[in-house]
Tab-separated table of N, CA and C in Angstrom:
chain	number	residue	atom	x	y	z
A	1	PHE	N	-62.049	-0.118	34.920
A	1	PHE	CA	-62.173	-0.999	33.777
A	1	PHE	C	-61.156	-2.115	33.886
A	2	CYS	N	-61.497	-3.242	33.316
A	2	CYS	CA	-60.572	-4.377	33.291
A	2	CYS	C	-60.642	-5.003	31.909
A	3	PHE	N	-59.509	-5.069	31.229
A	3	PHE	CA	-59.451	-5.609	29.883
A	3	PHE	C	-58.326	-6.626	29.792
A	4	ALA	N	-58.305	-7.296	28.675
A	4	ALA	CA	-57.165	-8.148	28.352
A	4	ALA	C	-55.952	-7.238	28.192
A	5	PRO	N	-54.769	-7.795	28.111
A	5	PRO	CA	-53.601	-6.934	27.880
A	5	PRO	C	-53.814	-6.086	26.621
A	6	PRO	N	-53.385	-4.835	26.651
A	6	PRO	CA	-53.594	-3.967	25.489
A	6	PRO	C	-52.840	-4.463	24.265
A	7	SER	N	-53.438	-4.218	23.099
A	7	SER	CA	-52.773	-4.548	21.842
A	7	SER	C	-52.025	-3.341	21.301
A	8	LEU	N	-52.311	-2.178	21.880
A	8	LEU	CA	-51.656	-0.931	21.497
A	8	LEU	C	-51.427	-0.135	22.780
A	9	GLN	N	-50.171	0.165	23.056
A	9	GLN	CA	-49.852	0.870	24.298
A	9	GLN	C	-48.784	1.917	24.024
A	10	ASN	N	-49.041	3.152	24.453
A	10	ASN	CA	-48.110	4.273	24.227
A	10	ASN	C	-47.725	4.410	22.753
A	11	GLY	N	-48.680	4.132	21.882
A	11	GLY	CA	-48.456	4.262	20.449
A	11	GLY	C	-47.729	3.102	19.798
A	12	SER	N	-47.348	2.094	20.583
A	12	SER	CA	-46.625	0.932	20.048
A	12	SER	C	-47.524	-0.301	20.048
A	13	ILE	N	-47.501	-1.017	18.952
A	13	ILE	CA	-48.286	-2.243	18.847
A	13	ILE	C	-47.609	-3.340	19.658
A	14	VAL	N	-48.387	-4.024	20.452
A	14	VAL	CA	-47.913	-5.176	21.215
A	14	VAL	C	-48.277	-6.399	20.370
A	15	TYR	N	-47.336	-6.829	19.525
A	15	TYR	CA	-47.617	-7.898	18.569
A	15	TYR	C	-47.791	-9.239	19.271
A	16	THR	N	-48.644	-10.071	18.685
A	16	THR	CA	-48.910	-11.401	19.208
A	16	THR	C	-48.653	-12.423	18.103
A	17	SER	N	-48.398	-13.647	18.471
A	17	SER	CA	-48.180	-14.706	17.480
A	17	SER	C	-49.500	-15.325	17.027
A	18	ASP	N	-50.614	-14.927	17.644
A	18	ASP	CA	-51.931	-15.434	17.259
A	18	ASP	C	-52.323	-14.814	15.923
A	19	THR	N	-52.381	-15.628	14.884
A	19	THR	CA	-52.704	-15.127	13.544
A	19	THR	C	-54.114	-15.502	13.106
A	20	SER	N	-54.946	-15.959	14.043
A	20	SER	CA	-56.309	-16.342	13.676
A	20	SER	C	-57.129	-15.102	13.333
A	21	ARG	N	-57.942	-15.245	12.301
A	21	ARG	CA	-58.826	-14.174	11.863
A	21	ARG	C	-60.219	-14.480	12.394
A	22	ALA	N	-60.886	-13.451	12.903
A	22	ALA	CA	-62.204	-13.655	13.493
A	22	ALA	C	-62.964	-12.343	13.551
A	23	GLN	N	-64.234	-12.451	13.919
A	23	GLN	CA	-64.998	-11.257	14.247
A	23	GLN	C	-64.328	-10.650	15.466
A	24	ARG	N	-64.220	-9.342	15.475
A	24	ARG	CA	-63.527	-8.678	16.579
A	24	ARG	C	-64.304	-7.441	17.021
A	25	THR	N	-64.230	-7.157	18.290
A	25	THR	CA	-64.695	-5.893	18.844
A	25	THR	C	-63.505	-5.304	19.583
A	26	PHE	N	-63.150	-4.073	19.252
A	26	PHE	CA	-61.987	-3.452	19.889
A	26	PHE	C	-62.223	-1.965	20.053
A	27	ILE	N	-61.478	-1.381	20.976
A	27	ILE	CA	-61.678	0.011	21.334
A	27	ILE	C	-60.309	0.677	21.488
A	28	GLY	N	-60.233	1.927	21.066
A	28	GLY	CA	-58.969	2.649	21.175
A	28	GLY	C	-59.182	4.136	21.386
A	29	THR	N	-58.121	4.808	21.802
A	29	THR	CA	-58.163	6.246	22.020
A	29	THR	C	-56.780	6.843	21.778
A	30	ASN	N	-56.760	8.156	21.561
A	30	ASN	CA	-55.482	8.862	21.461
A	30	ASN	C	-55.192	9.627	22.745
A	31	GLY	N	-56.045	9.481	23.746
A	31	GLY	CA	-55.843	10.140	25.025
A	31	GLY	C	-56.544	11.471	25.157
A	32	ASN	N	-57.037	12.018	24.046
A	32	ASN	CA	-57.769	13.284	24.109
A	32	ASN	C	-59.212	13.023	24.528
A	33	GLU	N	-59.743	13.873	25.372
A	33	GLU	CA	-61.107	13.709	25.857
A	33	GLU	C	-62.088	13.593	24.691
A	34	GLY	N	-62.871	12.538	24.714
A	34	GLY	CA	-63.891	12.329	23.686
A	34	GLY	C	-63.420	11.629	22.432
A	35	ASP	N	-62.125	11.410	22.273
A	35	ASP	CA	-61.603	10.735	21.074
A	35	ASP	C	-61.502	9.238	21.337
A	36	ILE	N	-62.561	8.527	21.004
A	36	ILE	CA	-62.623	7.093	21.246
A	36	ILE	C	-63.120	6.403	19.974
A	37	TRP	N	-62.445	5.347	19.617
A	37	TRP	CA	-62.867	4.504	18.493
A	37	TRP	C	-63.390	3.194	19.061
A	38	VAL	N	-64.613	2.850	18.725
A	38	VAL	CA	-65.187	1.549	19.058
A	38	VAL	C	-65.474	0.889	17.723
A	39	VAL	N	-64.847	-0.270	17.492
A	39	VAL	CA	-64.910	-0.903	16.180
A	39	VAL	C	-65.385	-2.345	16.311
A	40	VAL	N	-66.280	-2.726	15.416
A	40	VAL	CA	-66.710	-4.117	15.304
A	40	VAL	C	-66.424	-4.550	13.881
A	41	SER	N	-65.676	-5.630	13.741
A	41	SER	CA	-65.411	-6.174	12.408
A	41	SER	C	-66.125	-7.516	12.282
A	42	ASP	N	-66.702	-7.735	11.130
A	42	ASP	CA	-67.310	-9.033	10.849
A	42	ASP	C	-66.210	-9.985	10.423
A	43	GLY	N	-66.521	-11.288	10.366
A	43	GLY	CA	-65.481	-12.205	9.936
A	43	GLY	C	-65.846	-13.660	10.000
A	44	ARG	N	-64.928	-14.461	9.469
A	44	ARG	CA	-65.051	-15.907	9.373
A	44	ARG	C	-66.230	-16.343	8.515
A	45	TYR	N	-66.599	-15.507	7.569
A	45	TYR	CA	-67.687	-15.872	6.675
A	45	TYR	C	-67.107	-16.594	5.472
A	46	ASN	N	-67.889	-17.431	4.886
A	46	ASN	CA	-67.470	-18.133	3.668
A	46	ASN	C	-67.958	-17.397	2.429
A	47	ASP	N	-68.179	-16.098	2.552
A	47	ASP	CA	-68.698	-15.312	1.435
A	47	ASP	C	-67.590	-14.637	0.626
A	48	GLY	N	-66.341	-14.831	1.026
A	48	GLY	CA	-65.239	-14.221	0.304
A	48	GLY	C	-65.067	-12.739	0.592
A	49	GLU	N	-65.891	-12.177	1.468
A	49	GLU	CA	-65.825	-10.744	1.754
A	49	GLU	C	-65.387	-10.433	3.179
A	50	SER	N	-65.783	-11.236	4.132
A	50	SER	CA	-65.549	-10.919	5.538
A	50	SER	C	-64.719	-11.996	6.201
A	51	ALA	N	-63.417	-11.916	6.023
A	51	ALA	CA	-62.526	-12.941	6.579
A	51	ALA	C	-62.189	-12.681	8.034
A	52	GLY	N	-62.512	-11.488	8.538
A	52	GLY	CA	-62.171	-11.146	9.917
A	52	GLY	C	-60.804	-10.506	9.999
A	53	LEU	N	-60.400	-10.191	11.223
A	53	LEU	CA	-59.119	-9.550	11.475
A	53	LEU	C	-58.311	-10.358	12.473
A	54	THR	N	-57.005	-10.240	12.380
A	54	THR	CA	-56.134	-10.796	13.420
A	54	THR	C	-56.035	-9.755	14.533
A	55	LEU	N	-55.524	-10.164	15.670
A	55	LEU	CA	-55.326	-9.205	16.758
A	55	LEU	C	-54.350	-8.104	16.353
A	56	ASN	N	-53.312	-8.473	15.617
A	56	ASN	CA	-52.345	-7.469	15.162
A	56	ASN	C	-53.004	-6.469	14.207
A	57	GLN	N	-53.899	-6.946	13.359
A	57	GLN	CA	-54.585	-6.046	12.430
A	57	GLN	C	-55.492	-5.061	13.156
A	58	THR	N	-56.082	-5.484	14.284
A	58	THR	CA	-56.914	-4.539	15.038
A	58	THR	C	-56.060	-3.389	15.560
A	59	ALA	N	-54.874	-3.703	16.070
A	59	ALA	CA	-53.977	-2.661	16.565
A	59	ALA	C	-53.504	-1.766	15.423
A	60	GLU	N	-53.189	-2.354	14.286
A	60	GLU	CA	-52.744	-1.575	13.131
A	60	GLU	C	-53.848	-0.627	12.658
A	61	TYR	N	-55.084	-1.078	12.703
A	61	TYR	CA	-56.205	-0.221	12.319
A	61	TYR	C	-56.307	0.975	13.261
A	62	LEU	N	-56.208	0.707	14.563
A	62	LEU	CA	-56.282	1.806	15.525
A	62	LEU	C	-55.158	2.815	15.317
A	63	VAL	N	-53.952	2.342	15.035
A	63	VAL	CA	-52.830	3.248	14.750
A	63	VAL	C	-53.160	4.114	13.537
A	64	SER	N	-53.789	3.512	12.515
A	64	SER	CA	-54.131	4.271	11.305
A	64	SER	C	-55.141	5.377	11.586
A	65	LYS	N	-55.846	5.282	12.693
A	65	LYS	CA	-56.827	6.297	13.086
A	65	LYS	C	-56.267	7.271	14.117
A	66	GLY	N	-54.979	7.136	14.428
A	66	GLY	CA	-54.331	8.056	15.346
A	66	GLY	C	-54.393	7.652	16.801
A	67	CYS	N	-54.832	6.433	17.082
A	67	CYS	CA	-54.911	5.973	18.471
A	67	CYS	C	-53.528	5.628	19.012
A	68	THR	N	-53.383	5.784	20.323
A	68	THR	CA	-52.135	5.427	20.999
A	68	THR	C	-52.354	4.325	22.032
A	69	PHE	N	-53.611	3.989	22.309
A	69	PHE	CA	-53.953	2.916	23.237
A	69	PHE	C	-55.139	2.160	22.669
A	70	GLY	N	-55.105	0.826	22.781
A	70	GLY	CA	-56.227	0.036	22.300
A	70	GLY	C	-56.232	-1.359	22.879
A	71	VAL	N	-57.436	-1.907	23.018
A	71	VAL	CA	-57.603	-3.265	23.529
A	71	VAL	C	-58.651	-3.995	22.709
A	72	ASN	N	-58.469	-5.299	22.650
A	72	ASN	CA	-59.444	-6.181	22.022
A	72	ASN	C	-60.454	-6.579	23.091
A	73	LEU	N	-61.733	-6.490	22.766
A	73	LEU	CA	-62.786	-6.922	23.668
A	73	LEU	C	-63.250	-8.311	23.232
A	74	ASP	N	-64.346	-8.790	23.774
A	74	ASP	CA	-64.865	-10.096	23.394
A	74	ASP	C	-65.274	-10.069	21.921
A	75	GLY	N	-65.060	-11.156	21.217
A	75	GLY	CA	-65.392	-11.221	19.798
A	75	GLY	C	-66.429	-12.285	19.513
A	76	GLY	N	-66.350	-12.859	18.316
A	76	GLY	CA	-67.300	-13.901	17.931
A	76	GLY	C	-68.732	-13.402	17.951
A	77	GLY	N	-69.623	-14.195	18.528
A	77	GLY	CA	-71.031	-13.827	18.595
A	77	GLY	C	-71.290	-12.601	19.447
A	78	SER	N	-70.290	-12.183	20.224
A	78	SER	CA	-70.432	-10.963	21.026
A	78	SER	C	-70.194	-9.715	20.190
A	79	SER	N	-69.675	-9.884	18.985
A	79	SER	CA	-69.337	-8.739	18.142
A	79	SER	C	-70.568	-8.208	17.427
A	80	THR	N	-71.340	-7.462	18.154
A	80	THR	CA	-72.539	-6.846	17.606
A	80	THR	C	-72.542	-5.387	18.018
A	81	MET	N	-72.766	-4.501	17.047
A	81	MET	CA	-72.821	-3.089	17.356
A	81	MET	C	-74.228	-2.562	17.089
A	82	TYR	N	-74.810	-1.991	18.128
A	82	TYR	CA	-76.127	-1.361	18.038
A	82	TYR	C	-75.968	0.148	18.076
A	83	PHE	N	-76.805	0.843	17.317
A	83	PHE	CA	-76.879	2.289	17.402
A	83	PHE	C	-78.319	2.687	17.141
A	84	ASN	N	-78.892	3.422	18.071
A	84	ASN	CA	-80.296	3.830	17.973
A	84	ASN	C	-81.219	2.644	17.696
A	85	GLY	N	-80.958	1.526	18.381
A	85	GLY	CA	-81.816	0.351	18.277
A	85	GLY	C	-81.627	-0.476	17.017
A	86	GLU	N	-80.610	-0.184	16.234
A	86	GLU	CA	-80.363	-0.886	14.979
A	86	GLU	C	-79.001	-1.567	15.021
A	87	VAL	N	-78.941	-2.812	14.530
A	87	VAL	CA	-77.666	-3.514	14.419
A	87	VAL	C	-76.934	-2.968	13.200
A	88	LEU	N	-75.699	-2.479	13.400
A	88	LEU	CA	-74.941	-1.862	12.308
A	88	LEU	C	-74.057	-2.836	11.541
A	89	ASN	N	-73.625	-3.900	12.185
A	89	ASN	CA	-72.768	-4.839	11.469
A	89	ASN	C	-73.587	-6.042	11.016
A	90	ALA	N	-72.984	-6.860	10.186
A	90	ALA	CA	-73.662	-8.054	9.658
A	90	ALA	C	-73.362	-9.219	10.577
A	91	ALA	N	-73.978	-9.214	11.748
A	91	ALA	CA	-73.719	-10.258	12.742
A	91	ALA	C	-74.059	-11.629	12.166
A	92	LYS	N	-73.076	-12.526	12.207
A	92	LYS	CA	-73.258	-13.862	11.648
A	92	LYS	C	-74.167	-14.706	12.526
A	93	TYR	N	-73.998	-14.524	13.807
A	93	TYR	CA	-74.754	-15.320	14.759
A	93	TYR	C	-75.821	-14.452	15.394
A	94	GLU	N	-76.798	-15.100	15.963
A	94	GLU	CA	-77.789	-14.347	16.715
A	94	GLU	C	-77.109	-13.761	17.948
A	95	GLU	N	-77.447	-12.526	18.279
A	95	GLU	CA	-76.817	-11.890	19.425
A	95	GLU	C	-77.053	-12.738	20.672
A	96	ARG	N	-76.085	-12.712	21.572
A	96	ARG	CA	-76.217	-13.483	22.794
A	96	ARG	C	-76.157	-12.546	24.002
A	97	ALA	N	-76.725	-13.023	25.077
A	97	ALA	CA	-76.719	-12.229	26.305
A	97	ALA	C	-75.291	-12.085	26.799
A	98	LEU	N	-74.948	-10.895	27.278
A	98	LEU	CA	-73.595	-10.608	27.734
A	98	LEU	C	-73.621	-9.983	29.114
A	99	VAL	N	-72.565	-10.201	29.837
A	99	VAL	CA	-72.438	-9.527	31.129
A	99	VAL	C	-71.542	-8.304	31.022
A	100	ASP	N	-70.759	-8.200	29.953
A	100	ASP	CA	-69.874	-7.060	29.734
A	100	ASP	C	-70.281	-6.344	28.455
A	101	PHE	N	-70.338	-5.024	28.529
A	101	PHE	CA	-70.675	-4.254	27.346
A	101	PHE	C	-70.167	-2.845	27.527
A	102	VAL	N	-70.095	-2.118	26.420
A	102	VAL	CA	-69.736	-0.708	26.452
A	102	VAL	C	-70.976	0.055	26.033
A	103	TYR	N	-71.407	0.988	26.842
A	103	TYR	CA	-72.639	1.727	26.616
A	103	TYR	C	-72.344	3.217	26.694
A	104	TYR	N	-72.708	3.952	25.665
A	104	TYR	CA	-72.457	5.395	25.635
A	104	TYR	C	-73.769	6.144	25.671
A	105	ILE	N	-73.798	7.192	26.431
A	105	ILE	CA	-74.937	8.106	26.447
A	105	ILE	C	-74.410	9.449	25.974
A	106	GLY	N	-74.981	9.957	24.925
A	106	GLY	CA	-74.455	11.210	24.386
A	106	GLY	C	-75.460	12.292	24.279
């Protein structure tokens, strides 16, 4: 796997000065087999409900779930979560073709 620098490493948040809020897709784990969090947050909407998350907030969320490692994946229009053929988040933009994705078979 190849990701951007982790936002959460060994249980410590790697804080960034980037305070922009946006749609985010991020993934984290506590190191135990099968314990993986894959999260998609909506954002940048003018509806007063979905302002998005900062990179630091994504790491803080993962810590709140017991994760010790986490990375931010591609966001924006790439932030779409499908499950059983259904879009689970309120994607603002139409989904776009991607070359990178996380796919689980269970």
